[in-house]
Amino acid sequence: MVRRTGATADPGGSALIAGALGCLDAAIETWVERDGTVPLPRLLDQAMGAVHPLAP
């Protein structure tokens, strides 16, 4: 974003993206370890729920 706009970087956006990709990585790793027996979307929900609970 900084390269395109020349604006000062806000670390919040990068942190959010890194967190989401970390959750995806953890979900895929678990999915592979379980030989695909658990649906990947469910594992991704669990990983993201560990970062921020899905229910209030």
mmCIF file of C-alpha atoms in Angstrom:
data_model
loop_
_atom_site.group_PDB
_atom_site.id
_atom_site.type_symbol
_atom_site.label_atom_id
_atom_site.label_comp_id
_atom_site.label_asym_id
_atom_site.label_seq_id
_atom_site.Cartn_x
_atom_site.Cartn_y
_atom_site.Cartn_z
ATOM 1 C CA MET A 1 0.000 0.000 0.000
ATOM 2 C CA VAL A 2 2.811 2.404 0.811
ATOM 3 C CA ARG A 3 4.434 1.743 -2.539
ATOM 4 C CA ARG A 4 1.235 2.545 -4.426
ATOM 5 C CA THR A 5 0.016 5.573 -2.509
ATOM 6 C CA GLY A 6 3.137 6.940 -0.878
ATOM 7 C CA ALA A 7 1.167 7.166 2.390
ATOM 8 C CA THR A 8 2.604 6.260 5.761
ATOM 9 C CA ALA A 9 1.991 2.620 6.555
ATOM 10 C CA ASP A 10 -0.543 1.696 9.238
ATOM 11 C CA PRO A 11 0.631 -1.540 10.882
ATOM 12 C CA GLY A 12 -2.974 -2.492 11.661
ATOM 13 C CA GLY A 13 -3.731 -3.554 8.102
ATOM 14 C CA SER A 14 -0.570 -5.614 7.805
ATOM 15 C CA ALA A 15 -1.226 -7.219 11.180
ATOM 16 C CA LEU A 16 -4.775 -8.136 10.169
ATOM 17 C CA ILE A 17 -3.584 -9.727 6.929
ATOM 18 C CA ALA A 18 -0.768 -11.594 8.705
ATOM 19 C CA GLY A 19 -3.209 -12.898 11.305
ATOM 20 C CA ALA A 20 -5.627 -14.127 8.664
ATOM 21 C CA LEU A 21 -2.862 -15.850 6.719
ATOM 22 C CA GLY A 22 -1.548 -17.425 9.923
ATOM 23 C CA CYS A 23 -5.005 -18.822 10.616
ATOM 24 C CA LEU A 24 -5.233 -20.174 7.081
ATOM 25 C CA ASP A 25 -1.797 -21.774 7.411
ATOM 26 C CA ALA A 26 -2.731 -23.421 10.726
ATOM 27 C CA ALA A 27 -6.022 -24.679 9.287
ATOM 28 C CA ILE A 28 -4.367 -26.167 6.208
ATOM 29 C CA GLU A 29 -1.655 -27.813 8.324
ATOM 30 C CA THR A 30 -4.280 -29.425 10.561
ATOM 31 C CA TRP A 31 -6.380 -30.430 7.550
ATOM 32 C CA VAL A 32 -3.379 -32.210 6.002
ATOM 33 C CA GLU A 33 -2.470 -33.876 9.314
ATOM 34 C CA ARG A 34 -6.024 -35.243 9.524
ATOM 35 C CA ASP A 35 -5.942 -36.409 5.886
ATOM 36 C CA GLY A 36 -8.745 -34.058 4.902
ATOM 37 C CA THR A 37 -11.270 -35.800 7.140
ATOM 38 C CA VAL A 38 -12.343 -32.511 8.749
ATOM 39 C CA PRO A 39 -13.698 -29.848 6.386
ATOM 40 C CA LEU A 40 -11.168 -27.069 5.831
ATOM 41 C CA PRO A 41 -13.746 -24.274 6.414
ATOM 42 C CA ARG A 42 -14.498 -25.716 9.866
ATOM 43 C CA LEU A 43 -10.791 -25.753 10.731
ATOM 44 C CA LEU A 44 -10.412 -22.190 9.482
ATOM 45 C CA ASP A 45 -13.338 -21.111 11.666
ATOM 46 C CA GLN A 46 -11.684 -22.793 14.652
ATOM 47 C CA ALA A 47 -8.334 -21.107 13.952
ATOM 48 C CA MET A 48 -9.907 -17.684 13.517
ATOM 49 C CA GLY A 49 -12.034 -18.277 16.609
ATOM 50 C CA ALA A 50 -8.840 -18.815 18.599
ATOM 51 C CA VAL A 51 -7.727 -15.319 17.598
ATOM 52 C CA HIS A 52 -11.119 -13.704 18.073
ATOM 53 C CA PRO A 53 -14.153 -15.582 19.401
ATOM 54 C CA LEU A 54 -16.934 -16.022 16.867
ATOM 55 C CA ALA A 55 -19.724 -15.577 19.432
ATOM 56 C CA PRO A 56 -20.067 -12.427 21.545
#
